Amino acid sequence: TLSVRHPLIDLVSVGEVGGRLAAGQLVLPDLAALSPGIGGGARLDLAASLEGRARIAVNGAVAVDAAAGPLPRLLGPRAEVALSAAQAGDAWRIQSARIQGPGLAASFAGLAGADRLDLGGTLGLTDLAKLDPAWSGRMSAEGDLSGTPAAPELTADLEIAAAHGRVGAGRAQGRVDARLDPLAASLDLTGDWSGEPLGVRLTAGRSQDGDLRVSVAEGRFAGITASGDLVLPAGAVLPRGELAFDIPRLAEAAPLVALIRPGSLGDGAAGLAGRLGALLAIDEAGRLSVAAQGEGLDLPGVARIGMLSLDARVSDPLGRAETRASLALGDWAAGGLTGDLRLSASGPGAA
């Protein structure tokens, strides 16, 4: 019998002294002593065998009552944990590994070693309210992790069913692929949100020269479509490239407006109308330009605009921010005033 008692750890093990079998219980009364910033404890039953192939088994529970972010809500006062593994040459074959908490369920199995990974498993957020009380629903991923610990590669199928009191509800499914070396990732989602199409096709990666590239082939949510390509050169602060946005029917964007600016349109969010499009570009010299066009815009309780045209250019946006901008509003009405409006401005941002 081996017994170790300390304020940070309580271990009792029973087995063959100098033998090849052992079992015991490990109690960690204060996780913060091992990982600052995490409060809670753990109680684990351990078993190990060195007869033939080495084998280990762990069963128990972890309690997390304090930590940054949603971790305490996901794992809660008792999250069940279990692990069963056996040595396979210079690697370990994991027959089963799982953790189950109030808002999170994960399990995986496969081969893991110093120079290889071949794991498959699932990860589920079973209650999105544990992340943010305003949301409900679930999200799950099922896939594989391969490569090496230094350069892992992930592929996973995604399923999402979510709802928000102000934004509506929807479902989506898709796939994510990612690798660490060289850095590259892609996300492809399709579905519907409150009866409107939802889609995301995004790729990102780092080139051999260190440039980070992001491409949005298609982004569609709440009636808004987006596309474009951005490159962040190695050592640069601002990216280069273009992003285009189009809202053919502004009324369909009301849920998103309600999410970003709650109450900004009062009770008139449902009366939004019109079309709005914009193009944001940053050229090789770091000059920023924004062009926007709108027509038939109705912002209940704020303004009605028959035609909108914005053209703004900013040189050295992180320095003097030398700006030239013009705004034209046709058939404009707000606060009892009506007419056409043209504004222009130029000069440094600090002026």
Coordinates of C-alpha atoms in Angstrom, one line a residue:
T1 CA 0.0 0.0 0.0
L2 CA 1.3 3.4 -1.0
S3 CA -0.3 6.5 0.6
V4 CA 0.6 10.1 -0.1
R5 CA -1.3 12.9 1.6
H6 CA -0.7 16.6 1.0
P7 CA -2.9 19.7 0.8
L8 CA -2.5 19.6 -3.0
I9 CA -2.9 15.8 -3.5
D10 CA -4.3 12.7 -1.8
L11 CA -3.2 9.4 -3.3
V12 CA -3.9 5.9 -2.0
S13 CA -2.6 3.0 -4.1
V14 CA -2.9 -0.7 -3.4
G15 CA -1.0 -3.4 -5.4
E16 CA 2.0 -5.6 -5.7
V17 CA 5.0 -3.7 -4.2
G18 CA 7.5 -3.9 -7.0
G19 CA 4.9 -5.9 -9.0
R20 CA 3.0 -5.2 -12.2
L21 CA -0.5 -4.5 -11.0
A22 CA -1.8 -1.4 -9.1
A23 CA -5.0 0.4 -8.3
G24 CA -5.8 3.4 -6.3
Q25 CA -7.6 6.7 -5.9
L26 CA -6.4 10.1 -6.6
V27 CA -8.0 13.2 -5.0
L28 CA -7.2 16.7 -6.1
P29 CA -8.9 19.0 -3.7
D30 CA -7.8 22.3 -5.3
L31 CA -7.3 22.5 -9.1
A32 CA -6.1 26.0 -8.7
A33 CA -2.9 24.7 -7.2
L34 CA -2.1 22.8 -10.4
S35 CA -3.6 25.3 -12.9
P36 CA -4.0 28.9 -11.6
G37 CA -7.3 30.4 -12.6
I38 CA -9.3 27.2 -12.4
G39 CA -11.2 26.4 -9.1
G40 CA -12.6 23.1 -8.3
G41 CA -11.4 19.5 -7.6
A42 CA -11.2 16.0 -8.9
R43 CA -11.6 12.5 -7.6
L44 CA -10.3 9.7 -9.9
D45 CA -10.1 5.9 -9.6
L46 CA -6.9 4.6 -11.2
A47 CA -5.8 1.1 -12.4
A48 CA -2.6 0.1 -14.2
S49 CA -1.1 -3.1 -15.4
L50 CA 2.4 -3.8 -16.8
E51 CA 1.7 -7.5 -17.6
G52 CA 2.2 -7.9 -21.3
R53 CA 1.3 -4.6 -22.8
A54 CA 1.0 -1.7 -20.4
R55 CA -2.6 -0.8 -19.7
I56 CA -4.2 2.1 -17.8
A57 CA -7.7 2.9 -16.8
V58 CA -9.1 6.1 -15.2
N59 CA -12.6 6.7 -14.0
G60 CA -14.0 9.5 -11.9
A61 CA -15.3 13.1 -11.9
V62 CA -14.1 16.6 -12.1
A63 CA -15.8 19.7 -10.6
V64 CA -15.0 23.2 -12.0
D65 CA -16.6 26.0 -10.0
A66 CA -14.4 28.9 -11.1
A67 CA -12.7 29.7 -14.3
A68 CA -12.6 32.3 -17.1
G69 CA -15.3 32.0 -19.7
P70 CA -18.0 29.3 -19.9
L71 CA -15.9 26.4 -18.6
P72 CA -17.7 26.2 -15.2
R73 CA -21.1 26.1 -16.9
L74 CA -20.0 23.5 -19.4
L75 CA -18.4 21.1 -16.9
G76 CA -20.4 22.1 -13.8
P77 CA -20.2 20.7 -10.4
R78 CA -19.7 17.1 -11.7
A79 CA -18.3 16.1 -15.1
E80 CA -17.7 12.4 -15.6
V81 CA -14.4 11.4 -17.0
A82 CA -13.1 8.0 -18.2
L83 CA -10.0 6.7 -20.0
S84 CA -8.9 3.3 -21.1
A85 CA -5.7 2.8 -23.0
A86 CA -3.0 0.2 -23.8
Q87 CA 0.6 0.6 -25.1
A88 CA 1.1 -0.2 -28.7
G89 CA 4.8 -0.2 -29.5
D90 CA 6.0 3.4 -29.0
A91 CA 2.5 4.8 -29.0
W92 CA -0.7 4.3 -27.0
R93 CA -3.9 2.9 -28.3
I94 CA -6.8 4.7 -26.7
Q95 CA -9.8 2.3 -26.5
S96 CA -12.0 5.0 -25.1
A97 CA -11.7 8.5 -23.6
R98 CA -14.7 10.7 -22.7
I99 CA -15.9 13.6 -20.6
Q100 CA -19.5 14.4 -20.0
G101 CA -20.7 17.6 -18.3
P102 CA -23.9 19.6 -18.2
G103 CA -23.1 21.4 -21.4
L104 CA -20.3 19.5 -23.0
A105 CA -19.8 15.9 -24.2
A106 CA -16.6 14.6 -25.8
S107 CA -15.2 11.2 -26.7
F108 CA -12.4 9.9 -28.8
A109 CA -10.5 6.8 -29.6
G110 CA -7.5 5.8 -31.7
L111 CA -3.7 5.9 -31.7
A112 CA -1.5 8.6 -30.2
G113 CA 2.3 8.7 -30.0
A114 CA 5.2 11.1 -30.0
D115 CA 5.4 11.1 -33.8
R116 CA 1.8 10.2 -34.9
L117 CA -1.8 10.8 -34.3
D118 CA -4.7 8.8 -35.6
L119 CA -7.8 9.7 -33.5
G120 CA -11.5 9.8 -34.2
G121 CA -14.2 11.2 -32.0
T122 CA -17.0 13.6 -31.3
L123 CA -17.4 16.9 -29.5
G124 CA -20.8 18.3 -28.6
L125 CA -22.0 21.5 -27.0
T126 CA -25.3 20.0 -25.7
D127 CA -26.8 23.3 -24.4
L128 CA -25.7 26.5 -26.0
A129 CA -27.3 28.5 -23.1
K130 CA -24.2 27.4 -21.2
L131 CA -22.2 29.6 -23.5
D132 CA -24.6 32.5 -23.6
P133 CA -28.0 32.5 -21.8
A134 CA -29.6 34.3 -24.8
W135 CA -29.0 31.3 -27.0
S136 CA -30.5 27.8 -27.0
G137 CA -29.8 24.7 -29.0
R138 CA -26.8 22.5 -29.6
M139 CA -23.7 22.1 -31.8
S140 CA -21.8 18.9 -32.6
A141 CA -18.7 17.9 -34.5
E142 CA -17.5 14.4 -35.5
G143 CA -14.2 13.9 -37.2
D144 CA -10.6 12.7 -37.2
L145 CA -7.3 14.1 -35.9
S146 CA -4.2 12.8 -37.8
G147 CA -0.6 13.8 -38.5
T148 CA 1.8 14.4 -35.6
P149 CA 1.5 16.3 -32.3
A150 CA 3.7 19.0 -33.8
A151 CA 1.7 19.2 -37.1
P152 CA -1.9 17.9 -36.5
E153 CA -4.5 17.8 -39.2
L154 CA -8.2 18.0 -38.4
T155 CA -11.3 17.1 -40.4
A156 CA -14.8 17.2 -38.9
D157 CA -18.4 17.3 -39.9
L158 CA -20.5 19.9 -38.1
E159 CA -24.2 20.1 -37.2
I160 CA -25.8 23.2 -35.5
A161 CA -29.3 23.8 -34.3
A162 CA -29.6 27.1 -32.5
A163 CA -32.1 29.8 -31.6
H164 CA -31.9 33.4 -30.2
G165 CA -34.7 35.4 -28.9
R166 CA -33.9 38.5 -31.0
V167 CA -32.2 36.8 -34.0
G168 CA -34.4 33.8 -34.8
A169 CA -33.6 30.2 -35.2
G170 CA -32.0 27.9 -37.7
R171 CA -30.0 24.9 -38.6
A172 CA -26.7 24.4 -40.4
Q173 CA -24.4 21.5 -41.4
G174 CA -21.0 21.5 -42.9
R175 CA -17.3 20.6 -42.7
V176 CA -14.1 22.1 -41.3
D177 CA -10.6 21.1 -42.3
A178 CA -7.5 22.5 -40.6
R179 CA -3.8 21.8 -40.3
L180 CA -1.1 23.5 -38.3
D181 CA 2.0 23.2 -40.4
P182 CA 1.7 24.8 -42.9
L183 CA -1.2 26.8 -41.4
A184 CA -4.4 26.3 -43.4
A185 CA -8.1 26.0 -42.7
S186 CA -11.4 25.9 -44.5
L187 CA -15.0 26.1 -43.4
D188 CA -18.1 25.2 -45.4
L189 CA -21.5 25.6 -43.9
T190 CA -25.0 25.5 -45.4
G191 CA -28.4 25.7 -43.9
D192 CA -31.2 28.2 -43.2
W193 CA -31.9 30.9 -40.6
S194 CA -35.4 32.1 -39.9
G195 CA -36.5 30.8 -43.4
E196 CA -33.6 32.5 -45.2
P197 CA -30.5 30.7 -46.7
L198 CA -27.4 30.6 -44.6
G199 CA -24.0 29.8 -46.0
V200 CA -20.3 30.2 -45.3
R201 CA -17.4 29.2 -47.6
L202 CA -14.2 30.4 -46.0
T203 CA -10.6 29.5 -46.5
A204 CA -7.5 30.7 -44.7
G205 CA -3.8 29.9 -44.8
R206 CA -0.3 31.1 -44.3
S207 CA 2.1 31.1 -47.3
Q208 CA 5.7 30.2 -47.3
D209 CA 6.7 33.9 -47.2
G210 CA 4.6 34.3 -44.0
D211 CA 1.6 36.1 -45.6
L212 CA -1.8 35.3 -44.1
R213 CA -4.6 34.9 -46.7
V214 CA -8.3 34.8 -46.0
S215 CA -10.9 34.2 -48.7
V216 CA -14.7 34.4 -48.3
A217 CA -16.1 32.7 -51.4
E218 CA -19.6 33.1 -50.0
G219 CA -21.1 34.3 -46.8
R220 CA -24.8 34.6 -46.3
F221 CA -26.7 35.3 -43.1
A222 CA -29.9 37.3 -42.3
G223 CA -30.2 38.4 -45.9
I224 CA -26.6 39.7 -46.1
T225 CA -24.1 38.3 -48.6
A226 CA -20.4 38.9 -48.3
S227 CA -17.4 37.9 -50.5
G228 CA -13.8 38.9 -50.9
D229 CA -10.1 38.2 -50.4
L230 CA -7.7 39.7 -47.8
V231 CA -4.0 39.3 -47.4
L232 CA -2.0 40.3 -44.3
P233 CA 1.6 40.5 -45.4
A234 CA 4.2 39.2 -43.0
G235 CA 5.0 42.0 -40.5
A236 CA 2.1 44.2 -41.6
V237 CA -0.6 45.6 -39.4
L238 CA -3.3 46.3 -42.0
P239 CA -4.4 43.6 -44.6
R240 CA -4.7 44.2 -48.3
G241 CA -7.7 43.3 -50.5
E242 CA -11.4 43.8 -50.8
L243 CA -14.6 42.8 -49.1
A244 CA -18.0 43.3 -50.7
F245 CA -21.4 43.3 -48.9
D246 CA -24.8 43.3 -50.3
I247 CA -28.2 43.4 -48.6
P248 CA -30.9 43.1 -51.4
R249 CA -33.7 43.3 -48.9
L250 CA -32.8 45.3 -45.7
A251 CA -35.9 43.9 -43.9
E252 CA -34.2 40.4 -43.8
A253 CA -31.3 41.9 -41.9
A254 CA -33.5 43.1 -39.0
P255 CA -32.6 40.1 -36.8
L256 CA -28.9 40.9 -37.2
V257 CA -29.4 44.6 -36.4
A258 CA -31.3 43.5 -33.3
L259 CA -28.3 41.3 -32.2
I260 CA -25.6 43.9 -32.9
R261 CA -27.5 47.0 -31.7
P262 CA -30.3 45.9 -29.4
G263 CA -33.1 48.5 -29.3
S264 CA -31.4 50.7 -31.8
L265 CA -34.4 50.8 -34.0
G266 CA -37.0 50.5 -31.2
D267 CA -40.1 48.7 -32.2
G268 CA -39.6 49.6 -35.9
A269 CA -37.0 47.0 -36.7
A270 CA -39.6 44.9 -38.5
G271 CA -40.3 47.9 -40.9
L272 CA -36.8 48.0 -42.3
A273 CA -36.8 48.3 -46.1
G274 CA -34.6 49.0 -49.0
R275 CA -31.3 47.8 -50.6
L276 CA -27.8 48.5 -49.4
G277 CA -24.4 47.5 -50.8
A278 CA -20.8 48.3 -49.8
L279 CA -17.3 47.7 -51.0
L280 CA -14.3 48.0 -48.6
A281 CA -10.8 47.9 -50.1
I282 CA -7.2 48.4 -48.9
D283 CA -4.6 48.8 -51.7
E284 CA -1.0 47.8 -51.7
A285 CA 0.0 51.3 -50.3
G286 CA -2.3 50.8 -47.4
R287 CA -4.9 53.3 -48.6
L288 CA -8.5 52.5 -47.4
S289 CA -11.6 53.2 -49.5
V290 CA -15.2 52.6 -48.7
A291 CA -18.0 52.9 -51.4
A292 CA -21.6 52.3 -50.5
Q293 CA -24.9 52.6 -52.4
G294 CA -28.4 52.4 -51.2
E295 CA -31.9 52.9 -52.5
G296 CA -35.4 52.9 -51.0
L297 CA -34.0 52.9 -47.5
D298 CA -36.6 53.0 -44.7
L299 CA -35.3 53.0 -41.1
P300 CA -38.5 53.4 -39.0
G301 CA -38.2 56.0 -36.3
V302 CA -34.8 57.2 -37.7
A303 CA -35.0 58.2 -41.4
R304 CA -36.2 57.6 -44.9
I305 CA -33.7 57.8 -47.7
G306 CA -34.6 57.4 -51.4
M307 CA -31.0 57.3 -52.5
L308 CA -27.7 57.0 -50.7
S309 CA -24.1 57.3 -52.1
L310 CA -21.0 57.3 -50.0
D311 CA -17.4 57.5 -51.2
A312 CA -14.6 57.7 -48.6
R313 CA -10.9 57.4 -49.0
V314 CA -8.3 57.4 -46.2
S315 CA -4.6 57.6 -46.7
D316 CA -2.3 56.4 -43.9
P317 CA -5.2 55.2 -41.8
L318 CA -2.9 54.3 -38.8
G319 CA -1.1 57.7 -39.0
R320 CA -2.5 61.0 -40.1
A321 CA -5.6 59.4 -41.5
E322 CA -5.8 61.9 -44.4
T323 CA -9.5 61.6 -45.4
R324 CA -11.6 62.6 -48.4
A325 CA -15.2 61.7 -48.2
S326 CA -18.5 62.6 -49.9
L327 CA -22.1 61.6 -48.9
A328 CA -25.2 62.2 -51.0
L329 CA -28.7 61.5 -49.7
G330 CA -31.6 61.9 -52.1
D331 CA -35.3 62.2 -51.2
W332 CA -34.3 62.3 -47.5
A333 CA -36.7 62.7 -44.6
A334 CA -35.9 62.7 -40.9
G335 CA -37.2 64.6 -37.8
G336 CA -39.7 66.5 -39.9
L337 CA -37.1 67.6 -42.4
T338 CA -37.0 66.6 -46.1
G339 CA -34.9 67.2 -49.1
D340 CA -31.6 66.3 -50.7
L341 CA -28.4 66.4 -48.8
R342 CA -24.8 66.5 -50.0
L343 CA -21.8 66.5 -47.6
S344 CA -18.1 66.5 -48.2
A345 CA -15.1 66.4 -45.9
S346 CA -11.3 66.4 -46.3
G347 CA -8.3 66.6 -44.0
P348 CA -6.4 64.6 -41.4
G349 CA -8.3 62.5 -39.0
A350 CA -6.9 64.5 -36.0
A351 CA -8.2 67.8 -37.4

